[in-house]
Amino acid sequence: MSLPMHPPLPLYLGLSQWSHNHWLQSLYGKGCKNSDRLSRYAEVFHTVEGNTTFYAIPSMTTVKNWNDATPESFRFTFKIPQTITHQQQLRHSNQSLVDFLNTMSPVEEKTGCWMIQLPARFAPNDLPLLDAFLDQFPKHVTTGVEVRHPAFFAKGDEEKALNRMLLEKGSNRIIMDSRPVFSATPNTDAIIDAQKKKPRVPVHAIATADNPVIRFIGHPDDACNDPFFKNWLQRLPLWIAEGKTPYLFIHTPDNNRAPESAVRLYKSLQQQISSIIALPDVKLPLHQQQDQQIKLL
């Protein structure tokens, strides 16, 4: 299998999904077929969290369709199936991983990072399992690891051991920034659900490899995200100046206006970093731009 040939972008911006019914009024446009949603999404954003593979392994035909729907510059970040990370808990999973990667081979060159999301019960004593699991990936493949056990956020020996191992393996530590959503008053079903499901862990902005991954779980009131995003306006330019290529994913509790939020935050980063490097423009479809302009009046 060959390596990706398209020159990387300085930063990849994306959302937590590519299909959302609410976006028919904005990102896709009215009348867009379900089968066309990914291609419309990829006209605006550079990457996406591939959550679908966490819950079920797709057919190779479906994977080929995903490849056909996206440009060469697009990058998926597919999650390793939960059967491997949560059920097998990385044990005796070599064949399962091989089978999964074989099924996903049509989009290998467009997969910027294979995301290993571990459950909260994955503890420091389990690190040897992760060490062995990372060795099962082909050397040229980029991986990212998301941990949720409190010990990995305590800045003690356990966290140092995790970071040291990721540095040695060249694997990225996925950074969850859930501060914005937990600052929201739990007065809607979407916020309550998000605060139940998303981990409330400290933000440790450490890059253990070349593609730091930030999952920014936003406040439903977009303007309330600015104080939390301010730190990333400082950190992301530093990483880019070091030659790293970050992945930035924007969530909101119901994701209804996640595209608008992502583009607005990206433009603030674009302005912040303009003296260092020119980030490519991200533009909403014309009808959505008009809608956003009306809301800003």
Short mmCIF file of C-alpha atoms in Angstrom, two decimals:
data_model
loop_
_atom_site.label_atom_id
_atom_site.label_comp_id
_atom_site.label_asym_id
_atom_site.label_seq_id
_atom_site.Cartn_x
_atom_site.Cartn_y
_atom_site.Cartn_z
CA MET A 1 0.00 0.00 0.00
CA SER A 2 1.31 3.42 -0.96
CA LEU A 3 1.62 6.48 1.22
CA PRO A 4 -0.58 9.57 0.78
CA MET A 5 0.88 11.71 -2.01
CA HIS A 6 -1.19 14.87 -1.63
CA PRO A 7 0.74 17.64 0.21
CA PRO A 8 -0.65 18.03 3.73
CA LEU A 9 -2.52 21.15 4.78
CA PRO A 10 -1.14 23.20 7.70
CA LEU A 11 -4.23 22.23 9.71
CA TYR A 12 -7.26 20.03 9.11
CA LEU A 13 -10.67 21.32 10.22
CA GLY A 14 -13.68 19.06 10.64
CA LEU A 15 -16.80 18.07 12.52
CA SER A 16 -17.79 14.99 14.50
CA GLN A 17 -19.88 13.59 11.62
CA TRP A 18 -20.66 14.22 7.97
CA SER A 19 -24.38 13.38 8.00
CA HIS A 20 -26.88 15.45 9.97
CA ASN A 21 -30.47 16.15 8.98
CA HIS A 22 -30.39 19.71 10.30
CA TRP A 23 -27.68 20.62 7.82
CA LEU A 24 -30.10 20.22 4.90
CA GLN A 25 -30.97 23.85 5.55
CA SER A 26 -27.36 24.94 5.53
CA LEU A 27 -24.34 22.83 4.61
CA TYR A 28 -25.96 20.56 1.99
CA GLY A 29 -28.82 22.65 0.67
CA LYS A 30 -32.41 21.53 0.30
CA GLY A 31 -33.03 18.38 -1.69
CA CYS A 32 -29.58 16.87 -1.12
CA LYS A 33 -29.69 13.07 -1.16
CA ASN A 34 -28.22 11.10 1.74
CA SER A 35 -25.69 9.59 -0.65
CA ASP A 36 -24.43 13.07 -1.58
CA ARG A 37 -23.95 14.40 1.96
CA LEU A 38 -20.31 13.35 2.31
CA SER A 39 -19.29 14.96 -0.97
CA ARG A 40 -21.08 18.20 -0.02
CA TYR A 41 -19.42 18.11 3.41
CA ALA A 42 -15.98 17.57 1.85
CA GLU A 43 -16.43 20.69 -0.29
CA VAL A 44 -16.17 22.76 2.90
CA PHE A 45 -14.23 20.76 5.49
CA HIS A 46 -10.86 19.00 5.31
CA THR A 47 -11.49 16.07 7.65
CA VAL A 48 -14.17 14.30 9.72
CA GLU A 49 -14.38 12.06 12.76
CA GLY A 50 -15.30 8.63 11.42
CA ASN A 51 -17.48 7.51 14.33
CA THR A 52 -19.39 5.04 12.17
CA THR A 53 -16.56 2.49 12.30
CA PHE A 54 -16.61 2.55 16.09
CA TYR A 55 -20.06 0.96 16.10
CA ALA A 56 -19.89 -1.31 13.04
CA ILE A 57 -17.43 -2.30 10.33
CA PRO A 58 -18.74 -1.15 6.95
CA SER A 59 -18.69 -3.17 3.75
CA MET A 60 -15.80 -2.59 1.38
CA THR A 61 -18.31 -1.27 -1.17
CA THR A 62 -19.35 1.43 1.30
CA VAL A 63 -15.72 2.29 1.97
CA LYS A 64 -15.08 2.63 -1.76
CA ASN A 65 -18.05 4.97 -2.00
CA TRP A 66 -16.55 7.12 0.75
CA ASN A 67 -13.32 7.29 -1.20
CA ASP A 68 -15.11 8.24 -4.41
CA ALA A 69 -17.08 10.99 -2.62
CA THR A 70 -14.03 12.87 -1.35
CA PRO A 71 -11.13 14.74 -2.96
CA GLU A 72 -7.53 13.56 -2.67
CA SER A 73 -6.80 16.28 -0.10
CA PHE A 74 -9.52 15.07 2.28
CA ARG A 75 -8.55 13.14 5.42
CA PHE A 76 -10.72 10.77 7.44
CA THR A 77 -9.95 9.98 11.08
CA PHE A 78 -11.69 6.66 11.56
CA LYS A 79 -12.15 5.17 15.01
CA ILE A 80 -11.00 1.64 15.71
CA PRO A 81 -14.10 -0.55 16.31
CA GLN A 82 -15.35 -0.79 19.88
CA THR A 83 -15.22 -4.57 19.59
CA ILE A 84 -11.43 -4.15 19.71
CA THR A 85 -11.10 -1.24 22.16
CA HIS A 86 -13.97 -1.91 24.55
CA GLN A 87 -14.96 -5.57 24.24
CA GLN A 88 -11.59 -7.21 23.56
CA GLN A 89 -9.86 -4.36 25.43
CA LEU A 90 -6.95 -4.65 22.95
CA ARG A 91 -6.36 -8.28 23.95
CA HIS A 92 -5.89 -10.95 21.26
CA SER A 93 -6.97 -8.37 18.70
CA ASN A 94 -4.30 -8.75 16.02
CA GLN A 95 -6.52 -10.56 13.51
CA SER A 96 -9.46 -8.24 14.22
CA LEU A 97 -7.27 -5.22 13.49
CA VAL A 98 -5.86 -6.78 10.31
CA ASP A 99 -9.36 -7.57 9.06
CA PHE A 100 -10.57 -4.06 9.83
CA LEU A 101 -7.64 -2.34 8.11
CA ASN A 102 -8.07 -4.59 5.08
CA THR A 103 -11.73 -3.61 4.81
CA MET A 104 -10.75 0.06 5.11
CA SER A 105 -7.92 -0.20 2.56
CA PRO A 106 -9.76 1.81 -0.15
CA VAL A 107 -9.44 4.92 2.06
CA GLU A 108 -6.05 4.18 3.61
CA GLU A 109 -4.38 7.01 1.71
CA LYS A 110 -7.11 9.41 2.87
CA THR A 111 -7.01 8.40 6.53
CA GLY A 112 -4.97 10.95 8.39
CA CYS A 113 -5.22 9.25 11.77
CA TRP A 114 -6.64 5.99 13.13
CA MET A 115 -8.27 6.95 16.43
CA ILE A 116 -8.02 4.54 19.36
CA GLN A 117 -10.67 5.65 21.86
CA LEU A 118 -10.20 3.79 25.13
CA PRO A 119 -12.81 3.41 27.88
CA ALA A 120 -12.44 5.01 31.31
CA ARG A 121 -11.69 1.59 32.80
CA PHE A 122 -8.49 1.40 30.72
CA ALA A 123 -6.04 2.08 33.55
CA PRO A 124 -2.26 2.60 33.89
CA ASN A 125 -1.78 -1.13 34.51
CA ASP A 126 -3.15 -1.71 31.00
CA LEU A 127 -0.46 0.35 29.24
CA PRO A 128 1.48 -2.77 28.12
CA LEU A 129 -1.63 -3.78 26.13
CA LEU A 130 -1.63 -0.43 24.35
CA ASP A 131 2.10 -0.67 23.73
CA ALA A 132 1.69 -4.05 22.04
CA PHE A 133 -1.41 -2.91 20.15
CA LEU A 134 0.34 0.09 18.61
CA ASP A 135 3.08 -2.22 17.35
CA GLN A 136 0.48 -4.06 15.27
CA PHE A 137 -0.06 -1.08 12.97
CA PRO A 138 2.04 -0.71 9.82
CA LYS A 139 4.95 1.67 10.44
CA HIS A 140 3.69 4.35 8.03
CA VAL A 141 0.22 4.53 9.63
CA THR A 142 -0.63 7.46 11.91
CA THR A 143 -2.47 6.70 15.14
CA GLY A 144 -4.06 8.73 17.91
CA VAL A 145 -4.99 7.57 21.41
CA GLU A 146 -7.76 8.98 23.61
CA VAL A 147 -7.68 7.99 27.28
CA ARG A 148 -10.27 8.76 29.94
CA HIS A 149 -8.95 7.24 33.17
CA PRO A 150 -8.33 10.01 35.78
CA ALA A 151 -4.78 8.80 36.47
CA PHE A 152 -3.75 9.82 32.95
CA PHE A 153 -4.64 13.44 33.78
CA ALA A 154 -3.05 13.71 37.22
CA LYS A 155 0.42 14.77 35.98
CA GLY A 156 1.96 11.93 37.96
CA ASP A 157 4.05 8.91 37.00
CA GLU A 158 1.10 7.22 35.26
CA GLU A 159 0.54 10.13 32.89
CA LYS A 160 4.27 10.49 32.29
CA ALA A 161 4.45 6.80 31.39
CA LEU A 162 1.60 7.19 28.90
CA ASN A 163 3.12 10.27 27.26
CA ARG A 164 6.56 8.68 27.10
CA MET A 165 5.17 5.59 25.40
CA LEU A 166 3.21 7.66 22.85
CA LEU A 167 6.33 9.70 22.11
CA GLU A 168 8.36 6.53 21.57
CA LYS A 169 5.67 5.02 19.32
CA GLY A 170 5.06 8.23 17.39
CA SER A 171 1.38 8.12 18.33
CA ASN A 172 -0.68 11.24 18.96
CA ARG A 173 -2.43 11.87 22.25
CA ILE A 174 -5.99 12.96 21.40
CA ILE A 175 -6.94 16.04 23.41
CA MET A 176 -10.51 16.39 24.61
CA ASP A 177 -11.52 19.96 25.45
CA SER A 178 -14.93 19.60 27.07
CA ARG A 179 -14.69 22.79 29.15
CA PRO A 180 -17.14 24.75 26.96
CA VAL A 181 -19.99 22.25 27.11
CA PHE A 182 -19.62 21.77 30.86
CA SER A 183 -19.80 25.53 31.35
CA ALA A 184 -23.31 25.51 29.86
CA THR A 185 -26.43 25.47 32.00
CA PRO A 186 -28.02 22.02 31.63
CA ASN A 187 -31.37 23.36 30.46
CA THR A 188 -31.90 21.35 27.26
CA ASP A 189 -31.96 17.65 26.52
CA ALA A 190 -28.96 18.01 24.20
CA ILE A 191 -26.81 19.71 26.85
CA ILE A 192 -27.85 17.24 29.55
CA ASP A 193 -27.03 14.31 27.27
CA ALA A 194 -23.66 15.78 26.28
CA GLN A 195 -22.70 16.43 29.90
CA LYS A 196 -23.58 12.83 30.77
CA LYS A 197 -21.63 11.27 27.90
CA LYS A 198 -18.59 13.50 27.39
CA PRO A 199 -15.66 13.04 29.76
CA ARG A 200 -14.93 15.94 32.07
CA VAL A 201 -11.16 15.76 32.07
CA PRO A 202 -8.43 18.41 32.26
CA VAL A 203 -7.04 19.78 29.02
CA HIS A 204 -3.40 18.74 28.66
CA ALA A 205 -2.23 20.29 25.41
CA ILE A 206 0.71 18.02 24.69
CA ALA A 207 1.79 16.92 21.22
CA THR A 208 3.33 13.44 21.41
CA ALA A 209 3.64 13.13 17.60
CA ASP A 210 3.22 15.15 14.41
CA ASN A 211 -0.59 15.29 14.24
CA PRO A 212 -2.07 16.55 17.53
CA VAL A 213 -5.83 15.98 17.57
CA ILE A 214 -8.14 18.40 19.38
CA ARG A 215 -11.80 17.55 20.00
CA PHE A 216 -13.40 20.86 21.03
CA ILE A 217 -16.83 20.23 22.58
CA GLY A 218 -18.48 23.60 22.25
CA HIS A 219 -21.05 25.59 24.18
CA PRO A 220 -24.44 25.86 22.41
CA ASP A 221 -24.12 29.67 22.48
CA ASP A 222 -21.29 30.07 20.00
CA ALA A 223 -19.97 33.32 21.45
CA CYS A 224 -19.40 31.54 24.78
CA ASN A 225 -16.75 29.38 23.09
CA ASP A 226 -14.37 32.27 22.52
CA PRO A 227 -12.77 32.35 26.02
CA PHE A 228 -12.10 28.61 25.81
CA PHE A 229 -10.80 28.76 22.24
CA LYS A 230 -8.40 31.57 23.12
CA ASN A 231 -5.86 29.05 24.40
CA TRP A 232 -5.96 27.21 21.07
CA LEU A 233 -5.36 30.47 19.21
CA GLN A 234 -1.96 30.44 20.94
CA ARG A 235 -1.16 26.73 20.92
CA LEU A 236 -2.10 25.78 17.35
CA PRO A 237 0.19 28.37 15.70
CA LEU A 238 3.10 27.12 17.82
CA TRP A 239 2.55 23.55 16.67
CA ILE A 240 2.23 24.58 13.04
CA ALA A 241 5.43 26.64 13.32
CA GLU A 242 7.15 23.48 14.60
CA GLY A 243 6.10 21.64 11.45
CA LYS A 244 3.23 19.69 13.04
CA THR A 245 -0.13 19.25 11.31
CA PRO A 246 -2.97 19.48 13.84
CA TYR A 247 -6.49 18.12 13.41
CA LEU A 248 -9.22 20.32 14.91
CA PHE A 249 -12.73 18.94 15.39
CA ILE A 250 -15.61 21.12 16.53
CA HIS A 251 -18.64 19.63 18.30
CA THR A 252 -21.76 21.20 19.81
CA PRO A 253 -24.31 19.46 22.05
CA ASP A 254 -26.80 18.84 19.22
CA ASN A 255 -24.42 19.72 16.34
CA ASN A 256 -27.21 21.65 14.61
CA ARG A 257 -25.01 24.69 14.05
CA ALA A 258 -21.64 22.97 14.32
CA PRO A 259 -20.67 23.96 10.74
CA GLU A 260 -21.22 27.65 11.50
CA SER A 261 -19.35 27.40 14.79
CA ALA A 262 -16.41 25.58 13.19
CA VAL A 263 -16.04 28.09 10.38
CA ARG A 264 -16.24 31.06 12.76
CA LEU A 265 -13.59 29.65 15.10
CA TYR A 266 -11.39 28.69 12.16
CA LYS A 267 -11.53 32.24 10.80
CA SER A 268 -10.34 33.56 14.16
CA LEU A 269 -7.42 31.13 13.98
CA GLN A 270 -6.77 32.09 10.37
CA GLN A 271 -6.47 35.73 11.39
CA GLN A 272 -4.27 34.90 14.39
CA ILE A 273 -1.83 32.84 12.33
CA SER A 274 -1.71 35.00 9.19
CA SER A 275 1.75 36.37 10.02
CA ILE A 276 3.15 32.82 10.23
CA ILE A 277 1.36 30.92 7.48
CA ALA A 278 -1.69 31.32 5.25
CA LEU A 279 -4.38 28.81 6.14
CA PRO A 280 -6.64 27.84 3.23
CA ASP A 281 -10.04 29.52 3.24
CA VAL A 282 -13.06 27.63 4.51
CA LYS A 283 -16.28 28.98 3.03
CA LEU A 284 -19.85 28.09 3.76
CA PRO A 285 -22.22 27.57 0.82
CA LEU A 286 -23.66 30.86 -0.43
CA HIS A 287 -27.10 30.35 1.13
CA GLN A 288 -25.47 29.58 4.48
CA GLN A 289 -23.19 32.60 4.30
CA GLN A 290 -26.23 34.79 3.80
CA ASP A 291 -27.97 33.13 6.75
CA GLN A 292 -24.96 33.72 8.98
CA GLN A 293 -24.68 37.34 7.90
CA ILE A 294 -28.32 37.90 8.84
CA LYS A 295 -27.70 36.43 12.30
CA LEU A 296 -24.73 38.74 12.81
CA LEU A 297 -26.71 41.89 12.03
#
